[in-house]
Short mmCIF file of C-alpha atoms and ligand atoms in Angstrom, two decimals:
data_model
loop_
_atom_site.label_atom_id
_atom_site.label_comp_id
_atom_site.label_asym_id
_atom_site.label_seq_id
_atom_site.Cartn_x
_atom_site.Cartn_y
_atom_site.Cartn_z
CA MET A 1 -21.75 -33.24 29.78
CA ASN A 2 -19.53 -30.46 28.32
CA ASP A 3 -16.07 -32.03 26.75
CA PRO A 4 -12.99 -30.22 28.89
CA PHE A 5 -10.51 -29.66 25.91
CA GLY A 6 -13.72 -28.79 23.49
CA ASP A 7 -15.14 -25.99 21.94
CA MET A 8 -18.32 -23.99 23.43
CA PRO A 9 -20.73 -26.66 23.23
CA VAL A 10 -22.89 -25.31 20.67
CA GLY A 11 -26.30 -24.79 22.30
CA ASP A 12 -24.79 -22.75 24.50
CA PHE A 13 -23.38 -20.32 21.44
CA ARG A 14 -26.51 -20.69 20.22
CA ARG A 15 -28.02 -18.69 22.46
CA GLU A 16 -25.48 -16.76 23.16
CA ALA A 17 -25.66 -15.56 19.81
CA HIS A 18 -28.88 -14.74 20.73
CA ARG A 19 -27.84 -12.64 23.48
CA VAL A 20 -24.92 -10.90 20.87
CA ALA A 21 -27.79 -10.14 17.60
CA ASP A 22 -29.36 -8.25 20.83
CA VAL A 23 -26.49 -6.20 22.10
CA VAL A 24 -25.26 -5.20 18.37
CA ALA A 25 -29.96 -4.34 17.74
CA ASP A 26 -29.46 -2.45 21.31
CA TYR A 27 -26.61 -0.44 20.19
CA LEU A 28 -27.39 0.35 17.00
CA GLU A 29 -31.38 1.34 18.10
CA HIS A 30 -30.25 3.76 20.81
CA LEU A 31 -26.76 5.00 18.67
CA GLU A 32 -27.52 9.03 19.67
CA GLU A 33 -28.16 7.91 23.40
CA PHE A 34 -23.98 8.27 23.51
CA ASP A 35 -21.74 11.15 22.80
CA VAL A 36 -20.01 10.35 19.68
CA LEU A 37 -16.73 11.45 21.51
CA PRO A 38 -16.87 9.60 24.72
CA ARG A 39 -15.91 11.06 27.87
CA ILE A 40 -12.68 10.01 28.83
CA ARG A 41 -9.09 10.14 29.18
CA PRO A 42 -6.31 7.30 28.64
CA GLY A 43 -6.45 5.14 31.08
CA GLU A 44 -9.27 5.05 31.81
CA VAL A 45 -10.46 1.44 29.93
CA ARG A 46 -8.45 -0.11 31.24
CA ALA A 47 -8.18 0.63 35.14
CA HIS A 48 -11.34 -1.17 34.72
CA LEU A 49 -9.82 -4.52 32.60
CA GLN A 50 -8.54 -7.38 34.39
CA ASP A 51 -4.93 -7.00 34.37
CA ALA A 52 -3.99 -10.52 34.12
CA PRO A 53 -6.22 -13.10 32.41
CA PRO A 54 -9.00 -15.24 34.45
CA GLU A 55 -7.14 -18.75 35.44
CA ASP A 56 -10.86 -20.69 34.94
CA GLY A 57 -13.02 -19.34 32.09
CA GLU A 58 -16.38 -17.10 32.93
CA PRO A 59 -19.65 -17.53 32.06
CA LEU A 60 -20.80 -14.88 28.86
CA GLU A 61 -23.08 -12.95 30.54
CA THR A 62 -20.55 -11.69 32.90
CA ILE A 63 -18.21 -11.05 29.81
CA LEU A 64 -20.58 -9.04 27.57
CA ALA A 65 -21.51 -7.16 31.12
CA ASP A 66 -18.36 -6.24 31.38
CA TYR A 67 -18.60 -5.55 27.47
CA ARG A 68 -21.73 -2.69 27.55
CA ARG A 69 -20.66 -1.23 30.65
CA TRP A 70 -16.35 -0.47 30.16
CA ILE A 71 -15.98 -0.71 25.92
CA GLU A 72 -19.43 -0.36 23.66
CA PRO A 73 -19.72 3.21 25.92
CA ASN A 74 -15.79 3.94 25.82
CA VAL A 75 -15.13 3.67 21.57
CA THR A 76 -15.36 6.46 19.47
CA HIS A 77 -18.64 5.88 18.13
CA TRP A 78 -17.51 6.01 13.57
CA GLN A 79 -21.26 4.85 13.46
CA HIS A 80 -22.98 8.43 15.10
CA PRO A 81 -24.41 10.21 12.64
CA GLY A 82 -22.57 13.35 14.43
CA PHE A 83 -19.48 11.32 13.33
CA MET A 84 -18.15 13.93 10.50
CA ALA A 85 -14.63 13.86 10.76
CA TYR A 86 -12.01 11.99 8.58
CA PHE A 87 -13.89 9.62 5.87
CA PRO A 88 -16.84 7.82 7.02
CA SER A 89 -16.27 3.95 7.82
CA VAL A 90 -19.67 2.95 8.66
CA ALA A 91 -20.81 0.16 8.92
CA SER A 92 -24.75 -1.46 7.22
CA GLY A 93 -27.16 -3.70 8.21
CA PRO A 94 -26.54 -6.47 5.97
CA GLY A 95 -22.55 -5.73 6.41
CA ILE A 96 -22.42 -6.79 9.75
CA LEU A 97 -24.74 -10.01 9.06
CA GLY A 98 -21.78 -10.61 6.57
CA GLU A 99 -19.14 -10.42 8.86
CA TRP A 100 -21.08 -12.43 11.83
CA LEU A 101 -21.53 -15.38 8.99
CA ALA A 102 -18.01 -15.04 7.09
CA ALA A 103 -16.66 -15.47 11.11
CA GLY A 104 -18.77 -18.60 11.50
CA LEU A 105 -17.23 -20.27 8.42
CA ASN A 106 -13.64 -19.06 9.29
CA SER A 107 -12.72 -19.59 5.39
CA ASN A 108 -9.07 -18.23 4.74
CA VAL A 109 -9.44 -17.62 1.28
CA MET A 110 -5.55 -18.15 0.43
CA PHE A 111 -6.37 -20.15 -3.09
CA TRP A 112 -9.77 -21.77 -4.94
CA ARG A 113 -8.69 -25.32 -3.55
CA ASN A 114 -8.90 -24.33 0.11
CA ALA A 115 -11.47 -22.00 -0.18
CA PRO A 116 -13.84 -22.37 -3.31
CA ALA A 117 -16.91 -20.77 -2.98
CA SER A 118 -15.21 -17.82 -0.99
CA THR A 119 -13.06 -17.36 -4.07
CA GLU A 120 -15.74 -17.78 -6.33
CA VAL A 121 -17.87 -15.04 -4.01
CA GLU A 122 -15.24 -13.14 -4.39
CA GLN A 123 -14.80 -13.07 -8.38
CA THR A 124 -18.41 -12.13 -8.10
CA VAL A 125 -18.39 -9.24 -6.18
CA VAL A 126 -15.65 -7.97 -7.97
CA GLU A 127 -16.84 -8.12 -11.06
CA TRP A 128 -19.90 -6.71 -9.17
CA LEU A 129 -17.93 -3.47 -7.93
CA ARG A 130 -16.43 -3.08 -11.31
CA GLY A 131 -19.66 -2.70 -13.13
CA MET A 132 -21.88 -0.68 -10.48
CA LEU A 133 -18.61 1.61 -10.78
CA GLY A 134 -18.91 2.13 -15.01
CA LEU A 135 -15.51 -0.02 -15.45
CA PRO A 136 -14.84 -2.11 -17.99
CA ASP A 137 -14.06 -5.80 -18.33
CA THR A 138 -10.50 -4.46 -18.65
CA LEU A 139 -9.66 -4.64 -15.07
CA ASP A 140 -9.22 -7.54 -13.38
CA GLY A 141 -9.25 -7.39 -9.25
CA MET A 142 -8.82 -9.22 -5.84
CA LEU A 143 -10.42 -7.84 -1.88
CA THR A 144 -7.12 -6.11 0.44
CA ASP A 145 -7.82 -4.89 3.80
CA THR A 146 -7.26 -1.34 3.39
CA ALA A 147 -6.35 1.61 0.45
CA SER A 148 -2.33 1.32 2.52
CA ILE A 149 -1.47 -1.80 1.27
CA SER A 150 -3.47 -2.16 -2.35
CA SER A 151 -1.06 0.58 -2.71
CA LEU A 152 1.84 -0.75 -1.25
CA LEU A 153 0.78 -4.12 -2.85
CA SER A 154 0.81 -1.74 -6.48
CA VAL A 155 4.13 0.01 -5.57
CA VAL A 156 5.73 -3.05 -4.98
CA ALA A 157 4.11 -4.48 -8.87
CA ALA A 158 4.87 -1.35 -10.29
CA ARG A 159 8.83 -1.85 -9.23
CA ASN A 160 8.32 -4.99 -10.44
CA ALA A 161 7.12 -4.17 -14.38
CA VAL A 162 10.92 -2.17 -14.59
CA PRO A 163 12.23 -3.42 -17.58
CA GLY A 164 15.85 -4.49 -16.36
CA LEU A 165 15.58 -4.12 -12.36
CA GLU A 166 15.13 -7.26 -11.17
CA SER A 167 13.83 -5.90 -8.08
CA ARG A 168 12.15 -9.40 -6.81
CA THR A 169 15.10 -11.33 -7.00
CA GLN A 170 18.21 -8.71 -6.70
CA GLY A 171 16.38 -5.42 -4.06
CA LEU A 172 17.29 -2.62 -4.11
CA ALA A 173 20.75 -1.76 -2.70
CA GLY A 174 24.45 -1.90 -3.49
CA ARG A 175 23.53 -1.79 -6.83
CA PRO A 176 25.07 1.51 -7.80
CA GLU A 177 24.82 1.02 -12.09
CA ILE A 178 20.52 1.46 -11.48
CA GLY A 179 19.16 4.87 -10.67
CA ARG A 180 17.37 5.78 -7.05
CA LEU A 181 13.69 4.74 -7.95
CA ARG A 182 11.15 7.77 -8.67
CA MET A 183 7.56 7.87 -8.06
CA TYR A 184 5.32 10.90 -8.68
CA ALA A 185 2.01 11.26 -6.42
CA SER A 186 0.84 15.77 -5.91
CA SER A 187 0.96 17.85 -2.60
CA GLU A 188 -2.19 16.66 -1.70
CA ALA A 189 -1.48 12.73 -1.54
CA HIS A 190 -2.40 10.14 1.37
CA MET A 191 0.61 9.66 3.50
CA SER A 192 -0.04 5.68 2.81
CA ILE A 193 1.98 6.56 -0.41
CA ASP A 194 5.08 7.72 1.28
CA LYS A 195 4.21 4.58 3.48
CA SER A 196 4.72 3.19 1.07
CA ALA A 197 7.76 3.95 -0.84
CA ILE A 198 9.03 3.65 2.63
CA VAL A 199 8.48 -0.46 2.65
CA ALA A 200 9.40 -0.23 -0.79
CA GLY A 201 13.12 0.38 -1.24
CA VAL A 202 11.99 3.77 -2.83
CA GLY A 203 12.27 6.14 0.42
CA THR A 204 10.47 9.47 1.05
CA GLU A 205 12.20 10.91 -0.88
CA GLY A 206 12.40 9.03 -3.74
CA VAL A 207 8.39 10.53 -3.98
CA ARG A 208 8.91 13.44 -5.80
CA ARG A 209 5.40 16.02 -4.28
CA ILE A 210 3.60 18.03 -8.01
CA SER A 211 1.71 20.71 -7.31
CA THR A 212 -2.10 21.68 -7.60
CA ASP A 213 -3.44 23.53 -9.44
CA ALA A 214 -6.51 25.84 -7.65
CA GLU A 215 -9.06 23.20 -7.24
CA PHE A 216 -6.06 20.66 -4.95
CA ALA A 217 -5.52 18.56 -8.89
CA MET A 218 -2.21 17.90 -9.83
CA ARG A 219 -0.67 19.91 -12.57
CA PRO A 220 -0.32 17.94 -15.76
CA ASP A 221 2.26 20.21 -17.18
CA ALA A 222 4.53 20.03 -14.21
CA LEU A 223 4.45 16.53 -14.18
CA ALA A 224 5.60 16.43 -16.88
CA ALA A 225 8.92 18.77 -16.12
CA ALA A 226 9.29 16.65 -13.12
CA ILE A 227 9.99 13.08 -15.11
CA ALA A 228 12.38 15.59 -17.77
CA GLU A 229 14.15 16.83 -14.94
CA ASP A 230 14.27 13.41 -12.72
CA ARG A 231 15.47 11.20 -15.79
CA ARG A 232 18.24 14.12 -17.20
CA ASP A 233 18.99 13.73 -13.09
CA GLY A 234 19.59 10.36 -13.23
CA TRP A 235 16.98 9.31 -11.37
CA LEU A 236 14.64 6.42 -12.55
CA PRO A 237 10.53 7.39 -12.68
CA PHE A 238 8.72 4.26 -12.10
CA CYS A 239 5.05 4.98 -11.32
CA VAL A 240 2.47 7.99 -10.65
CA VAL A 241 0.37 8.29 -8.36
CA GLY A 242 -3.37 9.86 -9.04
CA THR A 243 -5.55 10.61 -6.09
CA LEU A 244 -9.21 10.72 -6.89
CA GLY A 245 -10.04 12.60 -3.68
CA THR A 246 -8.35 13.31 -1.77
CA THR A 247 -8.23 13.75 2.00
CA GLY A 248 -8.02 17.54 2.61
CA CYS A 249 -10.06 18.50 0.11
CA ASN A 250 -10.90 15.90 -2.16
CA GLY A 251 -8.85 17.61 -4.81
CA ILE A 252 -9.43 15.09 -7.93
CA ASP A 253 -6.16 15.00 -10.40
CA PRO A 254 -6.53 14.14 -14.15
CA ALA A 255 -6.53 10.81 -14.62
CA ALA A 256 -6.94 11.22 -18.69
CA ALA A 257 -4.14 13.05 -18.84
CA LEU A 258 -2.03 11.76 -15.80
CA ALA A 259 -2.26 8.63 -18.49
CA ASP A 260 -1.67 10.02 -21.45
CA ILE A 261 1.49 11.28 -19.80
CA CYS A 262 2.27 7.29 -18.21
CA GLU A 263 2.15 6.09 -21.86
CA ARG A 264 3.98 8.30 -23.02
CA GLU A 265 7.02 7.76 -20.93
CA ARG A 266 6.32 4.10 -20.17
CA LEU A 267 5.23 4.76 -16.27
CA TRP A 268 3.01 3.02 -14.24
CA LEU A 269 -0.15 4.52 -12.80
CA HIS A 270 -1.74 4.34 -10.31
CA LEU A 271 -5.03 6.30 -9.14
CA ASP A 272 -6.38 6.25 -5.18
CA ALA A 273 -9.71 6.97 -5.75
CA ALA A 274 -10.26 5.29 -1.64
CA TYR A 275 -12.59 7.55 -1.03
CA GLY A 276 -13.57 9.80 -4.26
CA GLY A 277 -14.49 6.91 -6.40
CA ILE A 278 -16.75 5.64 -4.42
CA ALA A 279 -19.48 8.09 -6.17
CA ALA A 280 -18.72 6.67 -9.69
CA LEU A 281 -22.16 4.25 -8.22
CA CYS A 282 -23.77 7.04 -9.59
CA GLU A 283 -23.87 7.83 -13.82
CA GLU A 284 -23.79 11.86 -12.96
CA LYS A 285 -20.40 12.22 -11.48
CA ARG A 286 -18.03 9.36 -13.37
CA SER A 287 -17.28 12.34 -15.96
CA LEU A 288 -15.49 13.38 -12.62
CA PHE A 289 -13.40 10.27 -13.23
CA ALA A 290 -12.63 9.75 -17.44
CA GLY A 291 -9.75 7.84 -18.15
CA TRP A 292 -9.65 5.95 -15.03
CA GLU A 293 -9.89 3.13 -16.66
CA ARG A 294 -6.52 3.25 -17.72
CA ALA A 295 -4.84 3.36 -14.85
CA ASP A 296 -2.41 0.02 -14.52
CA SER A 297 -4.23 -0.01 -10.73
CA LEU A 298 -6.89 1.45 -8.78
CA ILE A 299 -8.70 2.02 -5.65
CA VAL A 300 -11.37 2.20 -4.52
CA ASN A 301 -12.76 1.76 -0.36
CA PRO A 302 -16.04 0.15 -0.14
CA HIS A 303 -14.96 0.79 4.00
CA LYS A 304 -14.70 4.08 3.20
CA TRP A 305 -18.34 5.14 1.36
CA MET A 306 -20.60 2.48 1.05
CA PHE A 307 -20.83 1.87 4.37
CA THR A 308 -18.81 -1.59 4.49
CA PRO A 309 -17.85 -3.16 7.76
CA PHE A 310 -14.35 -2.06 8.22
CA ASP A 311 -12.41 -3.76 6.24
CA ALA A 312 -12.39 -4.07 2.55
CA SER A 313 -11.01 -2.28 -0.58
CA LEU A 314 -10.82 -3.30 -3.86
CA LEU A 315 -8.04 -3.33 -5.78
CA LEU A 316 -8.76 -3.68 -9.31
CA PHE A 317 -5.73 -3.78 -12.40
CA LYS A 318 -5.20 -4.52 -15.54
CA ASP A 319 -3.34 -7.26 -15.61
CA ALA A 320 -2.88 -9.83 -12.28
CA GLU A 321 0.61 -11.24 -14.17
CA ALA A 322 2.47 -8.09 -13.18
CA TYR A 323 0.93 -9.05 -9.26
CA ARG A 324 1.17 -12.60 -10.00
CA SER A 325 4.84 -12.10 -11.10
CA ALA A 326 5.88 -9.51 -7.81
CA PHE A 327 4.50 -12.16 -5.65
CA SER A 328 3.54 -15.22 -5.84
CA ILE A 329 5.49 -18.18 -4.28
CA VAL A 330 4.54 -21.64 -4.01
CA PRO A 331 5.97 -23.89 -1.66
CA GLU A 332 5.75 -27.67 -2.13
CA TYR A 333 3.60 -27.94 1.03
CA LEU A 334 1.11 -25.95 -0.81
CA SER A 335 1.56 -26.92 -4.31
CA GLY A 336 -1.68 -29.37 -4.58
CA SER A 337 -2.93 -26.46 -3.11
CA THR A 338 -3.64 -24.74 -6.78
CA VAL A 339 -5.85 -25.54 -8.86
CA ASP A 340 -4.24 -24.01 -12.24
CA ALA A 341 -7.18 -22.72 -14.36
CA ALA A 342 -8.51 -21.38 -10.96
CA ARG A 343 -7.99 -17.71 -9.23
CA ASN A 344 -5.19 -18.70 -6.32
CA TYR A 345 -5.50 -14.39 -4.33
CA SER A 346 -3.05 -15.54 -2.38
CA GLU A 347 0.07 -15.59 -5.32
CA LEU A 348 -1.17 -11.99 -6.04
CA GLY A 349 -0.16 -10.32 -2.88
CA LEU A 350 1.70 -10.71 0.43
CA GLN A 351 -0.39 -11.76 3.00
CA LEU A 352 -0.78 -16.06 2.44
CA GLY A 353 -4.24 -15.83 4.50
CA ARG A 354 -6.48 -14.07 3.59
CA ARG A 355 -9.96 -13.30 4.86
CA PHE A 356 -13.43 -14.02 3.31
CA ARG A 357 -14.26 -10.06 2.92
CA ALA A 358 -16.70 -10.65 -0.15
CA LEU A 359 -19.21 -12.36 1.70
CA LYS A 360 -20.36 -8.83 3.42
CA LEU A 361 -20.37 -6.70 0.11
CA TRP A 362 -22.30 -10.26 -1.28
CA MET A 363 -24.72 -9.32 1.14
CA GLN A 364 -25.03 -5.83 1.52
CA ILE A 365 -25.13 -5.04 -2.01
CA ARG A 366 -27.99 -7.75 -2.68
CA TYR A 367 -30.07 -6.30 -0.12
CA PHE A 368 -29.87 -2.68 -1.12
CA GLY A 369 -29.17 -3.50 -4.45
CA ARG A 370 -26.80 -1.37 -7.00
CA LYS A 371 -29.97 1.66 -6.91
CA GLY A 372 -30.30 1.35 -3.23
CA ILE A 373 -26.56 2.47 -2.53
CA ALA A 374 -26.62 4.82 -5.46
CA ASP A 375 -29.32 6.69 -3.77
CA ARG A 376 -27.72 6.90 -1.06
CA ILE A 377 -24.65 8.46 -1.86
CA ARG A 378 -26.56 10.96 -3.99
CA GLU A 379 -28.32 11.63 -0.99
CA HIS A 380 -24.76 12.61 1.03
CA CYS A 381 -23.85 14.57 -2.28
CA ARG A 382 -26.74 16.44 -2.00
CA LEU A 383 -26.71 17.22 1.76
CA ALA A 384 -22.88 17.76 1.26
CA ALA A 385 -23.74 20.52 -1.65
CA THR A 386 -26.68 22.28 0.95
CA PHE A 387 -24.56 22.26 3.23
CA ALA A 388 -21.52 24.32 0.83
CA GLU A 389 -25.14 26.60 -0.10
CA TRP A 390 -25.59 27.91 3.69
CA VAL A 391 -21.79 28.22 4.40
CA ASP A 392 -21.95 29.93 1.16
CA ALA A 393 -24.11 32.61 1.98
CA ALA A 394 -22.79 33.60 5.00
CA PRO A 395 -21.27 36.49 5.08
CA ASP A 396 -18.65 35.11 7.80
CA TRP A 397 -18.02 32.37 6.71
CA GLU A 398 -16.44 30.32 3.72
CA ARG A 399 -16.26 27.52 1.39
CA THR A 400 -11.63 26.19 0.84
CA ALA A 401 -13.05 23.92 -1.95
CA PRO A 402 -15.25 22.66 -4.07
CA VAL A 403 -17.60 20.02 -3.28
CA PRO A 404 -18.01 17.65 -5.72
CA PHE A 405 -18.74 14.51 -2.96
CA GLY A 406 -19.56 14.10 0.64
CA LEU A 407 -17.16 16.56 1.90
CA VAL A 408 -17.20 20.62 2.49
CA CYS A 409 -14.38 21.96 3.98
CA LEU A 410 -14.64 26.16 5.56
CA ARG A 411 -13.16 28.14 7.83
CA TYR A 412 -14.74 30.98 9.56
CA ARG A 413 -13.06 34.16 8.58
CA PRO A 414 -14.35 37.53 9.75
CA GLU A 415 -14.88 40.48 7.12
CA GLY A 416 -11.56 42.35 7.36
CA GLU A 417 -9.27 39.75 9.11
CA ALA A 418 -6.90 38.84 6.23
CA ASP A 419 -3.23 37.28 8.93
CA GLU A 420 -3.60 33.30 8.36
CA ARG A 421 -2.31 33.10 11.81
CA ARG A 422 -5.19 34.72 13.78
CA LEU A 423 -7.79 33.18 11.29
CA ALA A 424 -6.21 29.43 11.80
CA ALA A 425 -6.32 30.06 15.52
CA LEU A 426 -9.37 31.37 15.55
CA ASN A 427 -10.24 27.77 13.44
CA ARG A 428 -8.87 25.05 16.05
CA ARG A 429 -10.90 26.91 18.45
CA ILE A 430 -14.33 26.72 17.07
CA LEU A 431 -12.75 23.17 15.88
CA GLU A 432 -12.05 22.49 19.55
CA ARG A 433 -15.17 24.09 21.53
CA THR A 434 -17.52 21.96 18.68
CA ASN A 435 -15.95 19.39 19.46
CA ALA A 436 -15.58 19.17 23.06
CA GLY A 437 -19.59 19.32 22.46
CA ARG A 438 -19.71 16.08 21.96
CA GLU A 439 -21.99 16.41 19.69
CA VAL A 440 -20.12 16.42 16.90
CA TYR A 441 -17.41 15.45 15.43
CA LEU A 442 -15.40 17.47 13.04
CA SER A 443 -11.57 17.61 11.52
CA HIS A 444 -9.37 19.66 10.17
CA ALA A 445 -6.88 19.84 7.64
CA GLU A 446 -4.43 22.44 5.77
CA SER A 447 -3.97 22.80 2.02
CA ALA A 448 -2.70 26.16 0.57
CA GLY A 449 -1.41 27.36 3.71
CA ARG A 450 -4.89 27.40 4.95
CA TYR A 451 -5.78 25.63 7.74
CA PHE A 452 -9.69 24.68 7.64
CA LEU A 453 -12.53 22.49 8.86
CA ARG A 454 -14.21 18.97 7.42
CA VAL A 455 -17.39 18.28 7.78
CA VAL A 456 -18.18 14.62 5.99
CA VAL A 457 -22.00 13.37 5.18
CA GLY A 458 -21.13 9.72 4.71
CA ASN A 459 -23.32 8.14 6.53
CA PRO A 460 -26.88 6.21 5.86
CA ARG A 461 -27.81 7.02 9.58
CA THR A 462 -27.23 10.59 8.93
CA GLY A 463 -30.52 12.87 7.93
CA PRO A 464 -30.97 17.24 6.93
CA HIS A 465 -31.35 17.58 11.02
CA HIS A 466 -28.11 16.31 11.16
CA VAL A 467 -26.50 18.25 9.13
CA ARG A 468 -28.60 21.08 9.83
CA ARG A 469 -27.85 20.98 13.57
CA CYS A 470 -23.89 20.31 12.82
CA TRP A 471 -24.44 24.18 11.33
CA ALA A 472 -25.55 25.74 13.92
CA ILE A 473 -23.37 23.80 16.40
CA LEU A 474 -20.19 25.54 14.02
CA GLN A 475 -21.74 28.89 14.17
CA GLU A 476 -22.76 28.73 17.85
CA ALA A 477 -19.30 28.42 18.42
CA ALA A 478 -17.88 30.82 16.14
CA ALA A 479 -20.14 33.22 17.93
CA ALA A 480 -18.71 32.05 21.56
CA VAL A 481 -15.11 31.59 20.19
CA HIS A 482 -15.22 35.42 18.58
CA ARG A 483 -16.45 37.62 21.40
N1 LIG B 501 -6.23 7.24 0.19
C1 LIG B 501 -7.18 8.11 0.62
C2 LIG B 501 -6.76 9.55 -0.55
C3 LIG B 501 -7.27 9.02 1.88
O1 LIG B 501 -8.49 9.02 2.04
C4 LIG B 501 -6.65 7.88 3.02
C5 LIG B 501 -7.51 7.54 3.53
O2 LIG B 501 -8.08 7.89 5.00
C6 LIG B 501 -6.21 5.98 2.49
C7 LIG B 501 -5.53 6.50 1.46
C8 LIG B 501 -5.51 5.79 3.45
O3 LIG B 501 -6.64 4.04 3.48
P1 LIG B 501 -7.29 2.96 4.78
O4 LIG B 501 -7.49 3.24 6.12
O5 LIG B 501 -8.06 2.23 4.49
O6 LIG B 501 -6.04 2.72 4.61
#
């Protein structure tokens, strides 16, 4: 007899879990039968979902049938090899299985005491990743959900480290005796940096954007000049954010030069290598990041380019105490939970409850091995470099940025056309036509006043024929649009 107040009977759970495993395996097996972008208008899915929750429970079979009919085909398929927009967010097989196991345990990784094994798996995975990236054990770290949150925590820790500011206790408002906080990021840095500034009380005007060079890397001379000018004008500089692999076109700020400036000026150095940092899994790419180990905080996102199911961001820092002193509050009802000698992750950030993200990474790293993961990243870089060669050889196309990783930035530029507005309009139409075909999905960006298209190779399911096909589709679209 089923307990009317109990959970799903475990026998039913076992049966349905096998069924769900089949649903997911079928999805992955037949992924390419879907268009990468579903043919759907806003509101269409909702029209097929019940208006109100059912009064009495329904069989899982019915629920799964609706899932397969309305939900599965109508997502944009991030797992699809034709998804080459934005940066990748791909879930590997072992990563998915790790998520399932974590869901079964539902371990809430607050303190060692209430999550001992999960805490220690997280410590192990952080150390593994640090070593795999060629980083020294002077860096400690933890997993968060996203780069946005890793940056926010770091900006708050940086703010907390400003001598005499006492922002944790006194806040920032109504204190004319302190200067306005100022942080620095390149004109190409991700908008999550502005969001961190908004939440940390720095404000978007407190973020000074620094110009970049011809390869979209922050200019250290411009940074040094900006800091000097701000100090003269009464601002309170406290943090520099460097980006190693900018979102638009993979500019790589010079980490060592930024570290020199930050040491001299006594500023916190935060490095956002959310996407690009994964390339450091390949030894031959590490020179691009020279000096990054000197950062006070550094982000690399396994959920971007290491085929780890969303979400998982690695936040490394020099000094765990800087985060603990910024965030730790241990009320009486939790005081018995902390064990002094152990890692109590929730003390280092905003969240009390934390997901057991480390398990999927532990499984995935063991399944593929360090070399297996690095070889896949290498293959993406090779495919992107090949694509770049095709672009360079095509008379009416131009590459708009270097290709250090898996991102190729390009635009159609027919001979004799120099007007930026007309070029932007032309490439916008090429992008619309390409995405309307739904076989591949691309995105665009704008840097240095130029609109361009972005092709990102970063999915272990993407092979040479997908990349060739993408190039052919782009050429067909250009020919159709520019008739
Ligand atoms: N930093 C960079 C350089 C990015 O490209 C992105 C997103 O693409 C982010 C941060 C934000 O990442 P998340 O979605 O993990 O917050």
